[in-house]
């Protein structure tokens, strides 16, 4: 079972498999970096085709968490857990076993929600370990705020717009983040088109806002200014990017590029891309403030800097003729090397 040769391996500090036959918990925990003694990252809980798929997911996601933290000015590293199980069979016993796994790291791994793990689940986990964030302040509204700041920065940089009034945004996914983002955009006068595989969710958001829905299979064909992927990762492939009729992509979904080369395809089509690890940091920022002392105004002020960071990335990509992801990674590498002195 390759770890060091997985495409997601990025000199990870540790990768572990934890097994609790009694509850059925089977989970890979990847700790990419510990900065100031800790790595932070969500618990993903989903069915994987096989163990390799779960390892690859944990590796890619934990490395992205380090980048996210560094760019958001958060003094922690990145980690991630991938539980291999069907969320419909989730039990308190299994969540408590997960809590014991987190506790075994003694605070060097701090967990948070991700796909398949909600606030109620985290509350159970917190009954076993204190090393949990986003229970008292659910992450999605903060993530949506940060994504909005990314959209504002992109609208200014790519479209020369100072306001979102009349901007057309196609949102993929009407879940926790996508629905909140739709509300924030509509409040600023943007026209929202939204799609979800759960048609009821998309329709409910659309009826609240007077927005439009499309079939999920058609979201990449929508004529709009910006596409905001807020569903799952890997949605930007060569095929889907060829279909796009937007000027930019800015969304919260983790790891949107199916592979790094898709960034080049976007660039060749003149479509600007906001790396997800830049714009989806709002929940992580709120979680960090939970650890150090939560103050809503300070959290908002911190999240609002995401727009400034995205502009730095976009300008760097343009001036060095690299993709936005490469530019963001260069900034991360520079900041990390300043810390380590290497
Ligand atoms: P969620 O599970 O609440 O919502 C995701 C939605 O996407 C669901 O409604 C689902 O039905 C829909 N969906 C799935 N596949 C789809 C498809 N092919 N087309 C259209 N809709 C589809 O998740 P969320 O918390 O809103 O997170 C959304 C994304 O943002 C995820 O990739 C997550 O990893 C990322 N993210 C979330 C946060 C957070 O604070 N929740 C933070 C950072 C990143």
Short mmCIF file of C-alpha atoms and ligand atoms in Angstrom, two decimals:
data_model
loop_
_atom_site.label_atom_id
_atom_site.label_comp_id
_atom_site.label_asym_id
_atom_site.label_seq_id
_atom_site.Cartn_x
_atom_site.Cartn_y
_atom_site.Cartn_z
CA UNK A 1 0.00 0.00 0.00
CA UNK A 2 2.13 2.92 -1.24
CA UNK A 3 2.37 5.99 0.95
CA UNK A 4 5.61 7.65 -0.05
CA UNK A 5 4.88 7.11 -3.77
CA UNK A 6 1.27 8.36 -3.54
CA UNK A 7 0.77 11.54 -5.63
CA UNK A 8 -0.37 13.27 -2.43
CA UNK A 9 2.77 12.45 -0.46
CA UNK A 10 4.58 15.65 0.35
CA UNK A 11 7.19 14.64 2.92
CA UNK A 12 4.46 13.98 5.48
CA UNK A 13 5.63 13.73 9.07
CA UNK A 14 3.35 10.81 9.93
CA UNK A 15 0.63 8.61 8.50
CA UNK A 16 -1.16 6.13 10.76
CA UNK A 17 -3.92 3.56 10.52
CA UNK A 18 -6.15 3.16 13.57
CA UNK A 19 -8.44 0.18 13.96
CA UNK A 20 -11.18 -0.36 16.54
CA UNK A 21 -12.96 -3.62 15.64
CA UNK A 22 -15.54 -3.19 18.42
CA UNK A 23 -17.02 0.02 16.98
CA UNK A 24 -16.00 -0.64 13.37
CA UNK A 25 -13.75 2.44 13.22
CA UNK A 26 -11.10 2.22 10.52
CA UNK A 27 -9.32 5.51 9.92
CA UNK A 28 -6.15 6.87 8.35
CA UNK A 29 -4.69 9.94 10.06
CA UNK A 30 -2.17 11.94 8.03
CA UNK A 31 -0.14 14.62 9.78
CA UNK A 32 1.58 16.69 7.14
CA UNK A 33 3.27 19.27 9.36
CA UNK A 34 3.21 20.23 13.01
CA UNK A 35 3.85 23.92 13.48
CA UNK A 36 3.99 25.12 17.05
CA UNK A 37 3.45 21.51 18.00
CA UNK A 38 0.17 20.92 16.21
CA UNK A 39 -1.45 20.02 12.92
CA UNK A 40 -5.12 20.92 12.38
CA UNK A 41 -7.59 19.34 9.99
CA UNK A 42 -11.01 17.84 9.61
CA UNK A 43 -12.33 14.32 9.95
CA UNK A 44 -13.74 13.10 6.64
CA UNK A 45 -16.20 10.23 6.93
CA UNK A 46 -17.22 8.49 3.74
CA UNK A 47 -17.23 5.29 1.77
CA UNK A 48 -13.95 4.75 -0.07
CA UNK A 49 -13.53 2.26 -2.92
CA UNK A 50 -10.45 0.87 -1.16
CA UNK A 51 -7.79 1.70 1.43
CA UNK A 52 -5.50 3.30 -1.13
CA UNK A 53 -8.18 5.84 -2.04
CA UNK A 54 -8.54 6.80 1.64
CA UNK A 55 -4.77 7.16 2.09
CA UNK A 56 -4.48 9.30 -1.04
CA UNK A 57 -7.35 11.50 0.17
CA UNK A 58 -5.82 11.92 3.63
CA UNK A 59 -2.41 12.82 2.16
CA UNK A 60 -3.72 15.40 -0.31
CA UNK A 61 -6.09 16.99 2.18
CA UNK A 62 -3.57 17.22 5.02
CA UNK A 63 -0.94 18.84 2.78
CA UNK A 64 -3.58 21.33 1.60
CA UNK A 65 -4.34 22.15 5.25
CA UNK A 66 -0.73 23.17 5.83
CA UNK A 67 -0.85 25.49 2.82
CA UNK A 68 -4.18 26.87 3.99
CA UNK A 69 -2.84 27.59 7.47
CA UNK A 70 0.36 29.22 6.23
CA UNK A 71 -1.47 31.52 3.79
CA UNK A 72 -4.10 32.40 6.40
CA UNK A 73 -1.42 33.41 8.89
CA UNK A 74 -2.30 30.62 11.29
CA UNK A 75 0.52 29.16 13.38
CA UNK A 76 -0.45 25.50 12.98
CA UNK A 77 0.33 22.82 10.44
CA UNK A 78 -2.00 20.57 8.47
CA UNK A 79 -3.47 17.15 9.20
CA UNK A 80 -6.52 15.12 8.17
CA UNK A 81 -8.38 11.95 9.13
CA UNK A 82 -10.25 9.81 6.64
CA UNK A 83 -12.71 7.37 8.20
CA UNK A 84 -13.68 4.52 5.89
CA UNK A 85 -17.34 3.86 6.59
CA UNK A 86 -20.84 4.64 5.44
CA UNK A 87 -22.05 7.78 7.30
CA UNK A 88 -25.54 6.24 7.45
CA UNK A 89 -24.16 3.65 9.90
CA UNK A 90 -22.48 6.23 12.16
CA UNK A 91 -22.76 5.37 15.87
CA UNK A 92 -21.88 7.12 19.11
CA UNK A 93 -19.55 4.22 19.89
CA UNK A 94 -17.62 4.82 16.66
CA UNK A 95 -17.40 8.58 17.21
CA UNK A 96 -16.14 8.01 20.75
CA UNK A 97 -13.50 5.64 19.37
CA UNK A 98 -12.50 8.43 16.97
CA UNK A 99 -12.28 10.75 19.97
CA UNK A 100 -9.84 8.33 21.62
CA UNK A 101 -7.75 8.31 18.44
CA UNK A 102 -7.58 12.13 18.46
CA UNK A 103 -6.79 12.11 22.20
CA UNK A 104 -3.92 9.68 21.61
CA UNK A 105 -2.13 12.47 19.71
CA UNK A 106 -2.09 14.56 22.90
CA UNK A 107 -2.97 17.82 21.16
CA UNK A 108 -0.50 17.43 18.29
CA UNK A 109 -3.54 16.71 16.08
CA UNK A 110 -6.54 19.03 16.49
CA UNK A 111 -9.64 17.88 14.61
CA UNK A 112 -12.53 19.71 12.93
CA UNK A 113 -15.52 18.80 10.73
CA UNK A 114 -15.35 17.75 7.09
CA UNK A 115 -17.57 15.88 4.64
CA UNK A 116 -19.69 13.40 6.62
CA UNK A 117 -18.91 14.86 10.07
CA UNK A 118 -21.13 17.59 11.48
CA UNK A 119 -21.24 19.69 14.61
CA UNK A 120 -23.29 17.08 16.54
CA UNK A 121 -20.71 14.41 15.73
CA UNK A 122 -17.90 16.67 16.90
CA UNK A 123 -19.78 17.31 20.14
CA UNK A 124 -19.65 13.55 20.81
CA UNK A 125 -15.93 13.49 19.99
CA UNK A 126 -15.36 16.45 22.34
CA UNK A 127 -16.84 14.35 25.12
CA UNK A 128 -13.69 12.22 24.82
CA UNK A 129 -11.00 14.74 23.86
CA UNK A 130 -10.64 18.53 24.14
CA UNK A 131 -8.61 18.69 20.92
CA UNK A 132 -11.60 19.65 18.75
CA UNK A 133 -12.59 22.93 17.07
CA UNK A 134 -15.75 24.23 15.37
CA UNK A 135 -18.21 22.77 17.88
CA UNK A 136 -19.22 26.10 19.42
CA UNK A 137 -18.78 28.03 16.17
CA UNK A 138 -19.72 25.88 13.17
CA UNK A 139 -17.27 26.44 10.33
CA UNK A 140 -19.49 26.84 7.25
CA UNK A 141 -20.61 30.48 7.72
CA UNK A 142 -16.97 31.51 8.20
CA UNK A 143 -15.88 29.52 5.17
CA UNK A 144 -18.64 31.16 3.11
CA UNK A 145 -17.49 34.61 4.28
CA UNK A 146 -13.91 33.88 3.22
CA UNK A 147 -15.06 32.57 -0.15
CA UNK A 148 -17.07 35.76 -0.65
CA UNK A 149 -13.93 37.81 0.06
CA UNK A 150 -12.17 35.71 -2.59
CA UNK A 151 -14.96 36.38 -5.10
CA UNK A 152 -14.79 40.12 -4.40
CA UNK A 153 -11.03 40.15 -4.92
CA UNK A 154 -11.32 38.13 -8.11
CA UNK A 155 -14.12 40.34 -9.45
CA UNK A 156 -11.90 43.37 -8.91
CA UNK A 157 -8.74 41.80 -10.37
CA UNK A 158 -10.17 39.91 -13.33
CA UNK A 159 -13.33 41.84 -14.16
CA UNK A 160 -12.46 45.34 -12.94
CA UNK A 161 -15.57 45.36 -10.73
CA UNK A 162 -15.70 47.21 -7.46
CA UNK A 163 -19.09 45.81 -6.54
CA UNK A 164 -20.81 42.46 -6.94
CA UNK A 165 -24.04 44.06 -8.09
CA UNK A 166 -25.15 42.25 -11.26
CA UNK A 167 -22.27 39.72 -11.11
CA UNK A 168 -23.39 36.27 -12.29
CA UNK A 169 -22.14 33.42 -10.11
CA UNK A 170 -22.80 29.72 -10.75
CA UNK A 171 -22.57 27.72 -7.52
CA UNK A 172 -22.03 23.96 -7.54
CA UNK A 173 -23.41 22.53 -4.29
CA UNK A 174 -26.17 23.96 -2.09
CA UNK A 175 -24.81 22.42 1.12
CA UNK A 176 -23.62 24.21 4.26
CA UNK A 177 -21.13 26.48 2.47
CA UNK A 178 -22.81 26.79 -0.96
CA UNK A 179 -26.17 27.84 0.52
CA UNK A 180 -24.59 30.45 2.81
CA UNK A 181 -22.46 31.78 -0.01
CA UNK A 182 -25.56 32.11 -2.20
CA UNK A 183 -27.20 34.24 0.51
CA UNK A 184 -24.14 36.47 0.91
CA UNK A 185 -23.88 36.99 -2.85
CA UNK A 186 -27.58 37.71 -3.29
CA UNK A 187 -27.43 40.29 -0.49
CA UNK A 188 -24.81 42.13 -2.58
CA UNK A 189 -26.92 42.10 -5.73
CA UNK A 190 -25.24 39.19 -7.50
CA UNK A 191 -27.34 36.88 -9.68
CA UNK A 192 -26.96 33.29 -8.47
CA UNK A 193 -27.42 30.08 -10.46
CA UNK A 194 -27.19 27.01 -8.23
CA UNK A 195 -27.12 23.23 -8.68
CA UNK A 196 -27.08 20.31 -6.28
CA UNK A 197 -27.42 16.58 -6.81
CA UNK A 198 -30.03 16.89 -4.08
CA UNK A 199 -32.48 18.92 -6.15
CA UNK A 200 -34.53 19.88 -3.09
CA UNK A 201 -31.56 21.72 -1.54
CA UNK A 202 -30.90 23.76 -4.69
CA UNK A 203 -34.60 24.59 -5.09
CA UNK A 204 -34.93 25.65 -1.49
CA UNK A 205 -31.98 28.10 -1.76
CA UNK A 206 -33.26 29.36 -5.11
CA UNK A 207 -36.77 30.02 -3.82
CA UNK A 208 -35.43 31.92 -0.78
CA UNK A 209 -33.32 34.18 -3.00
CA UNK A 210 -35.19 34.33 -6.29
CA UNK A 211 -32.20 32.53 -7.81
CA UNK A 212 -32.15 30.04 -10.68
CA UNK A 213 -31.40 26.31 -10.50
CA UNK A 214 -29.82 24.13 -13.17
CA UNK A 215 -29.38 20.40 -13.53
CA UNK A 216 -26.11 19.44 -11.73
CA UNK A 217 -24.81 17.93 -14.98
CA UNK A 218 -25.07 21.39 -16.61
CA UNK A 219 -23.31 23.55 -14.03
CA UNK A 220 -20.09 23.65 -16.11
CA UNK A 221 -22.04 24.98 -19.13
CA UNK A 222 -23.63 27.95 -17.36
CA UNK A 223 -22.75 31.34 -18.82
CA UNK A 224 -21.62 33.37 -15.84
CA UNK A 225 -18.78 35.56 -14.58
CA UNK A 226 -17.60 33.18 -11.87
CA UNK A 227 -18.01 29.48 -11.11
CA UNK A 228 -17.97 28.65 -7.38
CA UNK A 229 -17.39 24.91 -6.79
CA UNK A 230 -18.77 24.17 -3.32
CA UNK A 231 -19.43 20.43 -3.56
CA UNK A 232 -16.67 17.83 -3.81
CA UNK A 233 -13.02 17.91 -4.89
CA UNK A 234 -11.58 16.91 -8.27
CA UNK A 235 -14.39 18.56 -10.27
CA UNK A 236 -12.08 20.57 -12.53
CA UNK A 237 -10.87 18.11 -15.15
CA UNK A 238 -9.66 18.76 -18.70
CA UNK A 239 -13.17 17.90 -19.91
CA UNK A 240 -15.13 20.10 -17.51
CA UNK A 241 -12.73 23.04 -17.96
CA UNK A 242 -13.16 22.90 -21.75
CA UNK A 243 -16.90 23.41 -21.20
CA UNK A 244 -16.62 26.45 -18.92
CA UNK A 245 -18.19 29.75 -20.01
CA UNK A 246 -16.91 31.81 -17.06
CA UNK A 247 -14.00 34.23 -16.57
CA UNK A 248 -12.90 32.85 -13.20
CA UNK A 249 -13.31 29.99 -10.71
CA UNK A 250 -13.50 30.77 -6.98
CA UNK A 251 -15.01 28.20 -4.63
CA UNK A 252 -14.67 26.50 -1.27
CA UNK A 253 -14.44 22.84 -2.29
CA UNK A 254 -11.10 21.33 -1.29
CA UNK A 255 -8.71 20.18 -4.03
CA UNK A 256 -10.82 21.26 -7.00
CA UNK A 257 -8.17 20.53 -9.65
CA UNK A 258 -8.30 16.86 -10.61
CA UNK A 259 -4.56 17.17 -11.23
CA UNK A 260 -2.15 20.13 -11.26
CA UNK A 261 -2.00 20.18 -15.08
CA UNK A 262 -5.66 21.28 -15.15
CA UNK A 263 -4.39 24.61 -13.81
CA UNK A 264 -2.52 25.04 -17.11
CA UNK A 265 -5.68 24.26 -19.09
CA UNK A 266 -7.56 26.95 -17.17
CA UNK A 267 -4.75 29.42 -17.83
CA UNK A 268 -4.68 28.57 -21.54
CA UNK A 269 -8.39 29.37 -21.70
CA UNK A 270 -7.86 32.70 -19.93
CA UNK A 271 -9.86 31.59 -16.90
CA UNK A 272 -8.43 32.82 -13.60
CA UNK A 273 -8.40 30.33 -10.71
CA UNK A 274 -8.46 31.03 -7.00
CA UNK A 275 -6.66 28.11 -5.30
CA UNK A 276 -9.14 26.60 -2.83
CA UNK A 277 -6.51 26.50 -0.08
CA UNK A 278 -6.40 30.30 -0.30
CA UNK A 279 -10.12 31.09 -0.22
CA UNK A 280 -11.63 28.29 1.90
CA UNK A 281 -9.66 29.15 5.06
CA UNK A 282 -12.52 30.87 6.91
CA UNK A 283 -13.51 27.83 8.97
CA UNK A 284 -9.90 27.08 9.86
CA UNK A 285 -9.41 30.70 10.94
CA UNK A 286 -12.49 30.57 13.18
CA UNK A 287 -11.24 27.26 14.63
CA UNK A 288 -7.86 28.80 15.45
CA UNK A 289 -9.57 31.66 17.26
CA UNK A 290 -11.51 29.07 19.29
CA UNK A 291 -8.17 27.74 20.52
CA UNK A 292 -6.66 31.13 21.33
CA UNK A 293 -9.78 33.05 22.48
CA UNK A 294 -12.82 33.71 20.30
CA UNK A 295 -13.88 37.24 19.42
CA UNK A 296 -16.31 37.52 16.48
CA UNK A 297 -14.98 40.89 15.24
CA UNK A 298 -11.39 39.67 15.32
CA UNK A 299 -12.40 36.51 13.44
CA UNK A 300 -14.16 38.55 10.74
CA UNK A 301 -11.22 40.90 10.42
CA UNK A 302 -8.87 37.91 10.05
CA UNK A 303 -11.09 36.22 7.44
CA UNK A 304 -11.43 39.44 5.47
CA UNK A 305 -7.68 39.32 4.78
CA UNK A 306 -8.31 36.34 2.48
CA UNK A 307 -9.11 38.79 -0.33
CA UNK A 308 -5.74 40.51 0.10
CA UNK A 309 -3.93 37.15 0.05
CA UNK A 310 -5.73 36.11 -3.12
CA UNK A 311 -4.72 39.36 -4.84
CA UNK A 312 -1.10 38.68 -3.86
CA UNK A 313 -1.36 35.20 -5.40
CA UNK A 314 -3.00 36.46 -8.60
CA UNK A 315 -0.41 39.20 -9.07
CA UNK A 316 2.45 36.80 -8.40
CA UNK A 317 1.06 34.27 -10.92
CA UNK A 318 0.80 37.00 -13.57
CA UNK A 319 4.23 38.47 -12.94
CA UNK A 320 6.03 35.11 -12.85
CA UNK A 321 3.96 33.48 -15.63
CA UNK A 322 2.97 30.50 -13.50
CA UNK A 323 -0.42 29.11 -12.52
CA UNK A 324 -2.17 30.54 -9.49
CA UNK A 325 -1.60 27.28 -7.61
CA UNK A 326 2.13 27.38 -8.34
CA UNK A 327 2.27 31.02 -7.24
CA UNK A 328 0.47 30.21 -3.98
CA UNK A 329 2.77 27.26 -3.37
CA UNK A 330 5.82 29.49 -3.88
CA UNK A 331 4.52 31.90 -1.26
CA UNK A 332 3.90 29.00 1.16
CA UNK A 333 7.40 27.61 0.57
CA UNK A 334 8.96 31.02 1.18
CA UNK A 335 7.05 31.56 4.41
CA UNK A 336 7.93 28.07 5.67
CA UNK A 337 11.59 28.48 4.81
CA UNK A 338 11.69 31.75 6.77
CA UNK A 339 10.39 29.81 9.79
CA UNK A 340 12.84 26.94 9.50
CA UNK A 341 15.67 29.16 8.32
CA UNK A 342 16.31 26.78 5.41
P1 LIG B 1 -21.92 19.78 2.41
O1 LIG B 1 -21.80 18.30 2.46
O2 LIG B 1 -22.77 20.49 3.40
O3 LIG B 1 -22.44 20.26 0.97
C1 LIG B 1 -21.98 19.72 -0.23
C2 LIG B 1 -23.16 19.72 -1.18
O4 LIG B 1 -22.70 19.36 -2.47
C3 LIG B 1 -24.25 18.74 -0.80
O5 LIG B 1 -25.50 19.41 -0.73
C4 LIG B 1 -24.23 17.71 -1.94
O6 LIG B 1 -25.51 17.18 -2.22
C5 LIG B 1 -23.70 18.55 -3.06
N1 LIG B 1 -23.09 17.82 -4.17
C6 LIG B 1 -22.31 16.72 -4.12
N2 LIG B 1 -21.92 16.38 -5.37
C7 LIG B 1 -22.45 17.31 -6.19
C8 LIG B 1 -22.41 17.51 -7.60
N3 LIG B 1 -21.72 16.70 -8.40
N4 LIG B 1 -23.09 18.55 -8.13
C9 LIG B 1 -23.78 19.38 -7.33
N5 LIG B 1 -23.87 19.24 -5.99
C10 LIG B 1 -23.20 18.22 -5.44
O7 LIG B 1 -20.41 20.31 2.46
P2 LIG B 1 -19.93 21.77 2.82
O8 LIG B 1 -19.59 21.83 4.25
O9 LIG B 1 -20.87 22.76 2.24
O10 LIG B 1 -18.54 21.83 2.03
C11 LIG B 1 -18.52 21.98 0.63
C12 LIG B 1 -17.09 21.83 0.13
O11 LIG B 1 -16.28 22.84 0.74
C13 LIG B 1 -16.42 20.50 0.47
O12 LIG B 1 -15.55 20.15 -0.58
C14 LIG B 1 -15.62 20.80 1.71
O13 LIG B 1 -14.50 19.94 1.84
C15 LIG B 1 -15.18 22.23 1.41
N6 LIG B 1 -14.90 23.00 2.62
C16 LIG B 1 -15.87 23.15 3.56
C17 LIG B 1 -15.58 23.87 4.70
C18 LIG B 1 -16.63 24.09 5.76
O14 LIG B 1 -16.44 24.99 6.60
N7 LIG B 1 -17.73 23.35 5.74
C19 LIG B 1 -14.30 24.43 4.89
C20 LIG B 1 -13.35 24.28 3.88
C21 LIG B 1 -13.65 23.56 2.75
#
